[in-house]
Short mmCIF file of C-alpha atoms in Angstrom, two decimals:
data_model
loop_
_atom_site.label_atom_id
_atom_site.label_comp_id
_atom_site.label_asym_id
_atom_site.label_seq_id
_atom_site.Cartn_x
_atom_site.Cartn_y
_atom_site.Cartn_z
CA UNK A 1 -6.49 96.37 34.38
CA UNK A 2 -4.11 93.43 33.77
CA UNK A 3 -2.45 93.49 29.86
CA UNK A 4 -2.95 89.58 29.82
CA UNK A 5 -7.13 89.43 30.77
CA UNK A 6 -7.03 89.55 27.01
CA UNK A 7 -6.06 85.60 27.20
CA UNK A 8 -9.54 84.93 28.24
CA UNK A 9 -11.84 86.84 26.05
CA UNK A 10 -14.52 84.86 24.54
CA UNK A 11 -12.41 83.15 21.42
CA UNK A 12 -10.67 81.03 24.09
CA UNK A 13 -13.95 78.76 24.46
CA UNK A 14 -13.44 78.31 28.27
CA UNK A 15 -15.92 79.45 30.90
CA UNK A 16 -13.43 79.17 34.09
CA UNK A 17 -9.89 80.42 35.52
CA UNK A 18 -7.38 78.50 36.50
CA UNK A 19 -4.78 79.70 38.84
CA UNK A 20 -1.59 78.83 36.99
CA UNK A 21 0.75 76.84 39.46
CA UNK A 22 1.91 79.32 42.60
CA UNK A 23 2.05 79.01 46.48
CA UNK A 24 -1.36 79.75 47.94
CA UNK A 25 -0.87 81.94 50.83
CA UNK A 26 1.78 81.41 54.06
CA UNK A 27 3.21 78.30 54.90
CA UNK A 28 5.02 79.75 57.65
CA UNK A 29 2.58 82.21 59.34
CA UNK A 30 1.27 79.40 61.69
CA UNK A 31 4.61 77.83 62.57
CA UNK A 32 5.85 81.12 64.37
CA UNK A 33 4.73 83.47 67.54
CA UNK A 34 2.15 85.81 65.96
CA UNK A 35 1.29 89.51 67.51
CA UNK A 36 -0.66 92.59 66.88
CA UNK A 37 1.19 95.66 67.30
CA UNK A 38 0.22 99.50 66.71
CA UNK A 39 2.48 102.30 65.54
CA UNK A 40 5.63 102.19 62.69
CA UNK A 41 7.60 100.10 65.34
CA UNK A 42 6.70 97.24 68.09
CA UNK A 43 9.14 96.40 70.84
CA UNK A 44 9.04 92.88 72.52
CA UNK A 45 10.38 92.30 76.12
CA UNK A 46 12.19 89.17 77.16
CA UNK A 47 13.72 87.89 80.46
CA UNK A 48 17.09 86.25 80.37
CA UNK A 49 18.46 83.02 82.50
CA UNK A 50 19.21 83.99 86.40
CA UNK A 51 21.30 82.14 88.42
CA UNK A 52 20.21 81.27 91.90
CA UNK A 53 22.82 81.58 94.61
CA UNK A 54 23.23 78.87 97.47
CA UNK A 55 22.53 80.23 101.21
CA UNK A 56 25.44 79.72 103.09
CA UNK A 57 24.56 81.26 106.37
CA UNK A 58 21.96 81.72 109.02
CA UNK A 59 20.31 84.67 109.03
CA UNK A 60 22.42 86.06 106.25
CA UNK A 61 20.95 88.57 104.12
CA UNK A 62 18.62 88.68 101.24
CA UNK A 63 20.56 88.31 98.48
CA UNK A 64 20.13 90.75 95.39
CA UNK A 65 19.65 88.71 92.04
CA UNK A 66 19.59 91.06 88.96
CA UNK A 67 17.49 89.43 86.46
CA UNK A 68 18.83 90.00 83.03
CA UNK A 69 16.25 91.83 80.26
CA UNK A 70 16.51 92.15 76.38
CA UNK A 71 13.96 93.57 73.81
CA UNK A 72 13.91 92.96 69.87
CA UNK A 73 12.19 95.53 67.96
CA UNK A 74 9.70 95.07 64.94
CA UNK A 75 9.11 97.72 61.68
CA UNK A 76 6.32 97.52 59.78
CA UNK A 77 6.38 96.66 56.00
CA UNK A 78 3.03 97.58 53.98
CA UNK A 79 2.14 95.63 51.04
CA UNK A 80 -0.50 96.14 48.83
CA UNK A 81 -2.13 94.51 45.36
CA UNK A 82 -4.53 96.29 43.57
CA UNK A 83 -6.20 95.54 39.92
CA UNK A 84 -8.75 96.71 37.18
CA UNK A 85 -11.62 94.98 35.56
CA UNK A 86 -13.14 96.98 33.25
CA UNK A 87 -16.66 96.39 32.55
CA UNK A 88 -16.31 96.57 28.81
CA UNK A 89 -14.17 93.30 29.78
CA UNK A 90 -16.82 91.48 31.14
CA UNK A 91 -18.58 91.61 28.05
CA UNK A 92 -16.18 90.46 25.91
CA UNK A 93 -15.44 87.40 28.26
CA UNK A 94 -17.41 84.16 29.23
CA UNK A 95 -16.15 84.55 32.91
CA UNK A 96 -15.85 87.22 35.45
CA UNK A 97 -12.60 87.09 37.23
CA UNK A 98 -13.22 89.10 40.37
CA UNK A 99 -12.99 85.57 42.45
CA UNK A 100 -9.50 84.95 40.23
CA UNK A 101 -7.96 88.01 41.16
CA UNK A 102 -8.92 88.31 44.83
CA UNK A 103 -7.70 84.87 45.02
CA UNK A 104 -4.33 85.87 43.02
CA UNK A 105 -4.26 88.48 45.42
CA UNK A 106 -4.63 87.10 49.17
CA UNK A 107 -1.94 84.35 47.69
CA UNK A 108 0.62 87.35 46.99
CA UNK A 109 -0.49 88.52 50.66
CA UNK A 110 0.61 85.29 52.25
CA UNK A 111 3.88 84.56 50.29
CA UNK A 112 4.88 88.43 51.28
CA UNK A 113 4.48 87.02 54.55
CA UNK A 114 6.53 83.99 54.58
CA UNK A 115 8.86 86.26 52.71
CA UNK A 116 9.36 88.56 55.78
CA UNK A 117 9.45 85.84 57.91
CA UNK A 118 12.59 84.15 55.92
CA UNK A 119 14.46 87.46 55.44
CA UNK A 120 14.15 87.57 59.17
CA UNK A 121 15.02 84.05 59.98
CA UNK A 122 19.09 84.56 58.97
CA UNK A 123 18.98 88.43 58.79
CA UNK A 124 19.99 90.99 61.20
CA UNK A 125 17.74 91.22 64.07
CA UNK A 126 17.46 94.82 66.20
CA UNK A 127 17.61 94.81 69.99
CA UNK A 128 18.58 97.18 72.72
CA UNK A 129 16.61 99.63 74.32
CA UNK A 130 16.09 101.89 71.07
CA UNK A 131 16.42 98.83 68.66
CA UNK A 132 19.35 100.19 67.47
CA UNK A 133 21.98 97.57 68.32
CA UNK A 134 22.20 95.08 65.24
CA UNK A 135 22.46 91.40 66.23
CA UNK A 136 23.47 88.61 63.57
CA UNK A 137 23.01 85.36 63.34
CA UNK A 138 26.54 83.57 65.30
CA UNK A 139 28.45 81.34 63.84
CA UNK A 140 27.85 79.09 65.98
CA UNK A 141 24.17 79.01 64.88
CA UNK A 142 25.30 78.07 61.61
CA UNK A 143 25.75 75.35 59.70
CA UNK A 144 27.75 75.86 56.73
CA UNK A 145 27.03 73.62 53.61
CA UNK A 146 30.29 71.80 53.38
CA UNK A 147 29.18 70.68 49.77
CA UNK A 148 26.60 68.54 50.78
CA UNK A 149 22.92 69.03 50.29
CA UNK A 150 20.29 68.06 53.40
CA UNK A 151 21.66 65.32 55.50
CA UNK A 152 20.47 63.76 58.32
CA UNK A 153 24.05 64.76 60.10
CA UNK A 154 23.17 68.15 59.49
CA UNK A 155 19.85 67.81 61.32
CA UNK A 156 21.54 66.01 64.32
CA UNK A 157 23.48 68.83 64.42
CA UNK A 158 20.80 71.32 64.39
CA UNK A 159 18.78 69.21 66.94
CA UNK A 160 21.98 69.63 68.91
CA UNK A 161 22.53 73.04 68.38
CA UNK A 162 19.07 73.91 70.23
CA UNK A 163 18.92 70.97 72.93
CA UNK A 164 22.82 72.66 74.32
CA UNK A 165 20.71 75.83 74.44
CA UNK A 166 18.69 74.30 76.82
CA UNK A 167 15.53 75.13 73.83
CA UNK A 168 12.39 73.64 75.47
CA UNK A 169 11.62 70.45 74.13
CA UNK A 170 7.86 71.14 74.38
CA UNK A 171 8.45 73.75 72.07
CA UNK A 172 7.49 73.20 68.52
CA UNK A 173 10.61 72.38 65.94
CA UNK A 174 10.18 73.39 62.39
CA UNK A 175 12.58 73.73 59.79
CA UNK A 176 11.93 75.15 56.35
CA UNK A 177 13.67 73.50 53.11
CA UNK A 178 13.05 73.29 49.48
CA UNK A 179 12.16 70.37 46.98
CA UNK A 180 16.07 69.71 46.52
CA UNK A 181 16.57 69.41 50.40
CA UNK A 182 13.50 66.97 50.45
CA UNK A 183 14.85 64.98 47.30
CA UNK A 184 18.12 64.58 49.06
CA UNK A 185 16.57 63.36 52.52
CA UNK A 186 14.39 60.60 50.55
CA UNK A 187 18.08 58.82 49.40
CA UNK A 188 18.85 58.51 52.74
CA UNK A 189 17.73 55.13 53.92
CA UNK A 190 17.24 56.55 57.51
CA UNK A 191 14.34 59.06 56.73
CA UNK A 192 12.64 56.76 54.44
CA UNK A 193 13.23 53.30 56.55
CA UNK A 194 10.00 52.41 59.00
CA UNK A 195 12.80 50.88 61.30
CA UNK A 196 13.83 54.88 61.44
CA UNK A 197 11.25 56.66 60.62
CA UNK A 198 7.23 56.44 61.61
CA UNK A 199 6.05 58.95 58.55
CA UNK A 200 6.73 56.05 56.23
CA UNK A 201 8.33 58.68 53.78
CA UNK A 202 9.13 56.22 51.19
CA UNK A 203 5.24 55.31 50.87
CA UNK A 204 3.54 59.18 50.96
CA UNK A 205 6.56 60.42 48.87
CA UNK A 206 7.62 62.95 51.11
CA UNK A 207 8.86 64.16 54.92
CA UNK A 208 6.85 65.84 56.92
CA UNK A 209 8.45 65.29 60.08
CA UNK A 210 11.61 63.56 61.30
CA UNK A 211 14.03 64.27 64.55
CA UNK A 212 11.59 66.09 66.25
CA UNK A 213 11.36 68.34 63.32
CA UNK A 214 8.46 69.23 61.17
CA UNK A 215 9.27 69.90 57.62
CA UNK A 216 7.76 73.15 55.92
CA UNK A 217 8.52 73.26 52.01
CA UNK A 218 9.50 76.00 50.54
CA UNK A 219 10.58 77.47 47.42
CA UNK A 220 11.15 81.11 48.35
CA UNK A 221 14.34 80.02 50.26
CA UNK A 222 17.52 82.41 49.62
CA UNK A 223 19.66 80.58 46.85
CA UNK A 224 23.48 82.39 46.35
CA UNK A 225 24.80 80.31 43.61
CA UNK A 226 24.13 76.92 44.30
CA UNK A 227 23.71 77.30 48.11
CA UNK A 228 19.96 77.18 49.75
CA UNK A 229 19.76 78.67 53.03
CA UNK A 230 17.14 76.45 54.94
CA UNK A 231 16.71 77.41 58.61
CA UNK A 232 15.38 75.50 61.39
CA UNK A 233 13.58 76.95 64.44
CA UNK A 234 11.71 76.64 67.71
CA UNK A 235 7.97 78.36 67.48
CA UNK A 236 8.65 81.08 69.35
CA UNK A 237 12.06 81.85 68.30
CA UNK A 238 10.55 83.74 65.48
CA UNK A 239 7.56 86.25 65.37
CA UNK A 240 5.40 87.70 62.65
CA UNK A 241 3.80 91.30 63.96
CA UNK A 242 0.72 92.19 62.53
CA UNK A 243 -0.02 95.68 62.39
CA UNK A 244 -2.88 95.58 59.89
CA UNK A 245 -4.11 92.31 58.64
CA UNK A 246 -4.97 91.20 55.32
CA UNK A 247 -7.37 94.19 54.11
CA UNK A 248 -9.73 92.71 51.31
CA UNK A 249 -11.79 95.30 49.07
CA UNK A 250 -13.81 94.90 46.15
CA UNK A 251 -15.84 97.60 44.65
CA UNK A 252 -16.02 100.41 41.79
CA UNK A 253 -13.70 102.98 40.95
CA UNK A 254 -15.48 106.20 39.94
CA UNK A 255 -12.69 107.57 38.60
CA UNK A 256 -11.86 104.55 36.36
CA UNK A 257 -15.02 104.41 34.61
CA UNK A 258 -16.68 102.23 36.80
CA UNK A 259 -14.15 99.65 37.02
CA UNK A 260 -14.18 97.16 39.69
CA UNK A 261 -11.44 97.57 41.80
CA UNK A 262 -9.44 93.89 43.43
CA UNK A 263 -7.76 95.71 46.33
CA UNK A 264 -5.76 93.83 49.16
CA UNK A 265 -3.18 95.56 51.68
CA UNK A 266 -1.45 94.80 55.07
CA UNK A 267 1.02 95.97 57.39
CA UNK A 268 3.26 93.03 58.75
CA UNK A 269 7.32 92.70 60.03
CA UNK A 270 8.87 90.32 61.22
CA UNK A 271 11.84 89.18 63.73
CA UNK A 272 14.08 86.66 65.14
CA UNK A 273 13.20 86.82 68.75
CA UNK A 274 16.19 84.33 70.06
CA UNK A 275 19.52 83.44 68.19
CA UNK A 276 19.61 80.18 70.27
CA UNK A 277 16.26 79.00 68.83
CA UNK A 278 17.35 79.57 65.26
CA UNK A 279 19.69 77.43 63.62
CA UNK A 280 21.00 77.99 59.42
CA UNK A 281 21.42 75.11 57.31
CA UNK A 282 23.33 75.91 54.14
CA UNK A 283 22.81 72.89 51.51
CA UNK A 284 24.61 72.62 48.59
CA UNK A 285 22.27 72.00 45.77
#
């Protein structure tokens, strides 16, 4: 089992865990297009933009539009958690911690998954018939940091950056950022003003949605030296493919002396579906 259950055997005069400070599952499974898949890879079809041609004739013939297809491609990525309670533990303690640990565990599960999901985000994506083409993120896609931390000009861009794509408004915006990016946002007068701003930032403390955008906070962001790569997105511009959920199991181990066994696994990958629904932000922290 764990080396540090020791911390709670019974000289520590408490009768309860607590979770030390951590992020409690995914932030960002709900904010993207979720699907179950089968197999070590998924493939997802999509249709691109056609053109329709004007009829210049009477009686001409039918013309022959060839609508344009692409297809990403999704691996599979298998996490799993697994720990020990002995029961010679139990006696020496005030608490069980079988609750603690599966509750340690299922957050692990979810921050693997926003984890895939980020890597994803601003990584290479596959497509082609095979998946074996590798497509980056374009420059154009990008906004560098131009040492500056979040500003509001650097969401108008990104809100620009999508709306020239033609992204559908109806769409759900989100962009991820950490505590730095949210720090710098609050100085600006026209997040936190109510003559800017309905969320009323300055009162609650924090942004949780402004240009359309809804703000997801994150601290598992990619940092190179002093440069956080935040990302903003439409819904469906990113998926998360399940192949196995979550897997919870709690029960003995024979071969461990009896030992309860915390055991969590699941098969999830993750992809950019669209570079024109994905826009980097590089802030300068």
């Amino acid at each position: 089992m764990s080396t540090q259950v020791t911390t709670a055997f019974v000289q520590q005069y408490s009768a309860n865990v607590q979770m030390l400070s951590q992020q409690m599952g995914s932030r960002l499974r709900d904010t993207v297009r979720v699907e179950s898949m089968t197999g070590k890879n998924a493939f997802f079809d999509q249709v691109g933009v056609a053109t329709a041609v004007k009829r210049t004739t009477r009686h001409g013939d039918t013309p022959q539009i060839d609508t344009p297809h692409a297809r990403r491609r999704v691996s599979l990525v298998d996490y799993e958690y697994a720990d020990l309670i002995d029961d010679q533990d139990k006696i020496r303690m005030l608490i069980d911690p079988t609750s603690s640990y599966a509750m340690a565990a299922a957050a692990a599960m979810g921050r693997a998954i926003d984890d895939e999901i980020i890597a994803a985000a601003t990584g290479t994506a596959f497509t082609g018939e095979t998946g074996s083409t590798s497509t980056a993120l374009p420059a154009g896609q990008q906004i560098a940091a131009g040492g500056t931390d979040m500003t509001v000009a650097k969401l108008r861009e990104a809100k620009k950056i999508l709306d020239l794509a033609d992204v559908d408004p109806s769409i759900p915006r989100y962009i991820a950022v950490g505590p730095n990016q949210i720090e710098s946002l609050l100085g600006d007068t026209n997040v936190t003003s109510s003559d800017f701003n309905t969320v009323k930032a300055l009162v609650q403390g924090d942004v949780n949605q402004f240009m359309g955008f809804t703000f997801i906070m994150s601290n598992r962001l990619s940092l190179s030296g002093s440069t956080r790569t935040c990302f903003a997105w439409a819904e469906d511009g990113m998926a998360l493919a399940i192949g196995r959920d979550v897997n919870a199991r709690i029960d003995e181990r024979a071969d461990k002396g009896y030992s309860t066994q915390v055991y969590y696994a699941m098969s999830v990958g993750s992809t950019r579906m669209e570079e024109e629904k994905v826009v980097q932000i590089d802030c300068a922290e």
